Amino acid sequence: MYIRETDSTGKPSSAFAQRATLVFVDNSKLYITEHLKSGLITHYYYDWIHGNGNQVLAKFHCEPHDDPDYQTDTEPYHIHPPDHSKLTNQIRFANYSFRDLSSIVEGIYLLHLLPNKLKV
């Protein structure tokens, strides 16, 4: 794994937003954008993208949605799944467990990278 100092926008971090990209051993990327106010994260976008660069594996967001039709049980925390796993018109899933960068990276490692690791 290595870290780039920009997110998917190509912008660097600033006093208002921390930005980075984690590139995993399978070449998938976790784009990190954390919006800050007084040094604290107010909301974030962690977008996990396949190594091919155009397939969403999951998006972990925590911005609130005012419209009840777009809210989940865990509002403002929600997950945008890949297109192939969406159920009917449901475009967001409740996020009970993956609510910070550490738990998201741990989940990616335990649920995806470790099981798919090549046997030596």
C-alpha positions as YAML, in Angstrom:
chain: A
units: angstrom
residues:
- id: 1
  name: MET
  ca: [0.00, 0.00, 0.00]
- id: 2
  name: TYR
  ca: [1.16, 3.52, -0.63]
- id: 3
  name: ILE
  ca: [-0.32, 6.99, -0.14]
- id: 4
  name: ARG
  ca: [-0.79, 9.84, -2.60]
- id: 5
  name: GLU
  ca: [-1.27, 13.35, -1.24]
- id: 6
  name: THR
  ca: [-4.40, 14.18, -3.29]
- id: 7
  name: ASP
  ca: [-7.91, 12.76, -3.61]
- id: 8
  name: SER
  ca: [-9.82, 11.99, -6.83]
- id: 9
  name: THR
  ca: [-10.05, 15.72, -7.64]
- id: 10
  name: GLY
  ca: [-6.27, 16.06, -7.77]
- id: 11
  name: LYS
  ca: [-6.44, 18.91, -5.25]
- id: 12
  name: PRO
  ca: [-4.01, 18.99, -2.31]
- id: 13
  name: SER
  ca: [-5.04, 19.27, 1.33]
- id: 14
  name: SER
  ca: [-5.85, 22.67, 2.80]
- id: 15
  name: ALA
  ca: [-6.99, 24.13, 6.11]
- id: 16
  name: PHE
  ca: [-10.56, 23.25, 5.07]
- id: 17
  name: ALA
  ca: [-10.08, 19.73, 3.67]
- id: 18
  name: GLN
  ca: [-7.67, 16.86, 4.13]
- id: 19
  name: ARG
  ca: [-7.15, 14.87, 0.93]
- id: 20
  name: ALA
  ca: [-5.27, 11.65, 0.19]
- id: 21
  name: THR
  ca: [-5.46, 8.44, -1.80]
- id: 22
  name: LEU
  ca: [-4.55, 5.02, -0.44]
- id: 23
  name: VAL
  ca: [-3.48, 2.63, -3.19]
- id: 24
  name: PHE
  ca: [-3.83, -0.98, -2.06]
- id: 25
  name: VAL
  ca: [-1.83, -4.02, -3.21]
- id: 26
  name: ASP
  ca: [-4.62, -5.03, -5.63]
- id: 27
  name: ASN
  ca: [-4.37, -1.52, -7.18]
- id: 28
  name: SER
  ca: [-7.80, -0.49, -5.85]
- id: 29
  name: LYS
  ca: [-7.85, 3.03, -4.42]
- id: 30
  name: LEU
  ca: [-9.50, 4.67, -1.45]
- id: 31
  name: TYR
  ca: [-9.98, 8.36, -2.17]
- id: 32
  name: ILE
  ca: [-10.12, 10.29, 1.10]
- id: 33
  name: THR
  ca: [-11.75, 13.70, 1.48]
- id: 34
  name: GLU
  ca: [-12.36, 15.02, 4.98]
- id: 35
  name: HIS
  ca: [-13.93, 18.46, 5.37]
- id: 36
  name: LEU
  ca: [-12.72, 20.37, 8.42]
- id: 37
  name: LYS
  ca: [-13.97, 23.13, 10.67]
- id: 38
  name: SER
  ca: [-11.77, 24.30, 13.54]
- id: 39
  name: GLY
  ca: [-9.54, 21.28, 12.92]
- id: 40
  name: LEU
  ca: [-12.38, 18.74, 13.33]
- id: 41
  name: ILE
  ca: [-13.90, 16.56, 10.61]
- id: 42
  name: THR
  ca: [-17.41, 17.84, 9.86]
- id: 43
  name: HIS
  ca: [-18.12, 15.34, 7.10]
- id: 44
  name: TYR
  ca: [-16.18, 12.98, 4.88]
- id: 45
  name: TYR
  ca: [-16.19, 11.04, 1.62]
- id: 46
  name: TYR
  ca: [-14.20, 7.80, 1.43]
- id: 47
  name: ASP
  ca: [-14.62, 6.39, -2.07]
- id: 48
  name: TRP
  ca: [-13.20, 2.92, -2.77]
- id: 49
  name: ILE
  ca: [-12.63, 2.40, -6.49]
- id: 50
  name: HIS
  ca: [-11.52, -0.72, -8.39]
- id: 51
  name: GLY
  ca: [-8.00, -0.77, -9.83]
- id: 52
  name: ASN
  ca: [-9.45, -0.24, -13.32]
- id: 53
  name: GLY
  ca: [-10.32, 3.28, -12.14]
- id: 54
  name: ASN
  ca: [-13.99, 3.34, -13.11]
- id: 55
  name: GLN
  ca: [-15.85, 0.74, -11.02]
- id: 56
  name: VAL
  ca: [-17.15, 1.80, -7.61]
- id: 57
  name: LEU
  ca: [-16.56, -0.85, -4.96]
- id: 58
  name: ALA
  ca: [-18.14, 1.24, -2.17]
- id: 59
  name: LYS
  ca: [-18.50, 4.84, -1.08]
- id: 60
  name: PHE
  ca: [-18.59, 5.61, 2.64]
- id: 61
  name: HIS
  ca: [-20.13, 9.05, 3.23]
- id: 62
  name: CYS
  ca: [-21.39, 11.00, 6.22]
- id: 63
  name: GLU
  ca: [-23.09, 14.07, 4.80]
- id: 64
  name: PRO
  ca: [-26.70, 14.45, 5.92]
- id: 65
  name: HIS
  ca: [-29.60, 14.40, 3.47]
- id: 66
  name: ASP
  ca: [-32.58, 16.61, 4.31]
- id: 67
  name: ASP
  ca: [-34.96, 14.74, 2.01]
- id: 68
  name: PRO
  ca: [-36.37, 11.72, 3.93]
- id: 69
  name: ASP
  ca: [-36.45, 9.70, 0.70]
- id: 70
  name: TYR
  ca: [-32.64, 9.78, 0.65]
- id: 71
  name: GLN
  ca: [-32.03, 9.12, 4.34]
- id: 72
  name: THR
  ca: [-30.95, 5.84, 5.89]
- id: 73
  name: ASP
  ca: [-31.51, 4.53, 9.43]
- id: 74
  name: THR
  ca: [-27.98, 5.68, 10.28]
- id: 75
  name: GLU
  ca: [-28.22, 9.18, 8.78]
- id: 76
  name: PRO
  ca: [-25.83, 10.92, 8.13]
- id: 77
  name: TYR
  ca: [-23.72, 7.73, 7.82]
- id: 78
  name: HIS
  ca: [-24.42, 5.70, 4.69]
- id: 79
  name: ILE
  ca: [-22.76, 3.54, 2.05]
- id: 80
  name: HIS
  ca: [-23.19, 3.81, -1.70]
- id: 81
  name: PRO
  ca: [-22.76, 0.24, -3.01]
- id: 82
  name: PRO
  ca: [-21.51, -0.80, -6.45]
- id: 83
  name: ASP
  ca: [-24.16, -0.67, -9.19]
- id: 84
  name: HIS
  ca: [-24.49, -4.46, -9.44]
- id: 85
  name: SER
  ca: [-25.53, -4.78, -5.78]
- id: 86
  name: LYS
  ca: [-28.19, -2.08, -5.62]
- id: 87
  name: LEU
  ca: [-31.64, -3.31, -4.73]
- id: 88
  name: THR
  ca: [-34.36, -1.82, -6.94]
- id: 89
  name: ASN
  ca: [-34.14, 1.94, -6.42]
- id: 90
  name: GLN
  ca: [-32.19, 1.83, -3.16]
- id: 91
  name: ILE
  ca: [-29.00, 3.79, -3.76]
- id: 92
  name: ARG
  ca: [-27.73, 4.04, -0.18]
- id: 93
  name: PHE
  ca: [-27.34, 1.49, 2.58]
- id: 94
  name: ALA
  ca: [-27.31, 2.20, 6.31]
- id: 95
  name: ASN
  ca: [-23.79, 2.25, 7.77]
- id: 96
  name: TYR
  ca: [-23.69, 0.82, 11.27]
- id: 97
  name: SER
  ca: [-20.00, -0.15, 11.45]
- id: 98
  name: PHE
  ca: [-17.70, 1.74, 9.06]
- id: 99
  name: ARG
  ca: [-17.75, 5.33, 10.33]
- id: 100
  name: ASP
  ca: [-14.11, 6.39, 10.35]
- id: 101
  name: LEU
  ca: [-11.05, 5.92, 8.18]
- id: 102
  name: SER
  ca: [-9.50, 3.28, 10.44]
- id: 103
  name: SER
  ca: [-12.55, 0.99, 10.47]
- id: 104
  name: ILE
  ca: [-13.03, 1.40, 6.70]
- id: 105
  name: VAL
  ca: [-9.42, 0.46, 5.89]
- id: 106
  name: GLU
  ca: [-9.62, -2.45, 8.35]
- id: 107
  name: GLY
  ca: [-12.86, -3.63, 6.69]
- id: 108
  name: ILE
  ca: [-11.33, -3.44, 3.21]
- id: 109
  name: TYR
  ca: [-8.34, -5.43, 4.41]
- id: 110
  name: LEU
  ca: [-10.29, -8.10, 6.32]
- id: 111
  name: LEU
  ca: [-13.21, -8.49, 3.90]
- id: 112
  name: HIS
  ca: [-11.49, -8.03, 0.55]
- id: 113
  name: LEU
  ca: [-7.70, -7.93, 0.48]
- id: 114
  name: LEU
  ca: [-6.93, -10.72, 2.95]
- id: 115
  name: PRO
  ca: [-9.37, -13.30, 1.48]
- id: 116
  name: ASN
  ca: [-8.13, -12.53, -2.06]
- id: 117
  name: LYS
  ca: [-4.42, -12.63, -1.16]
- id: 118
  name: LEU
  ca: [-2.42, -14.95, -3.40]
- id: 119
  name: LYS
  ca: [-1.28, -18.13, -1.69]
- id: 120
  name: VAL
  ca: [2.49, -18.50, -1.45]
...
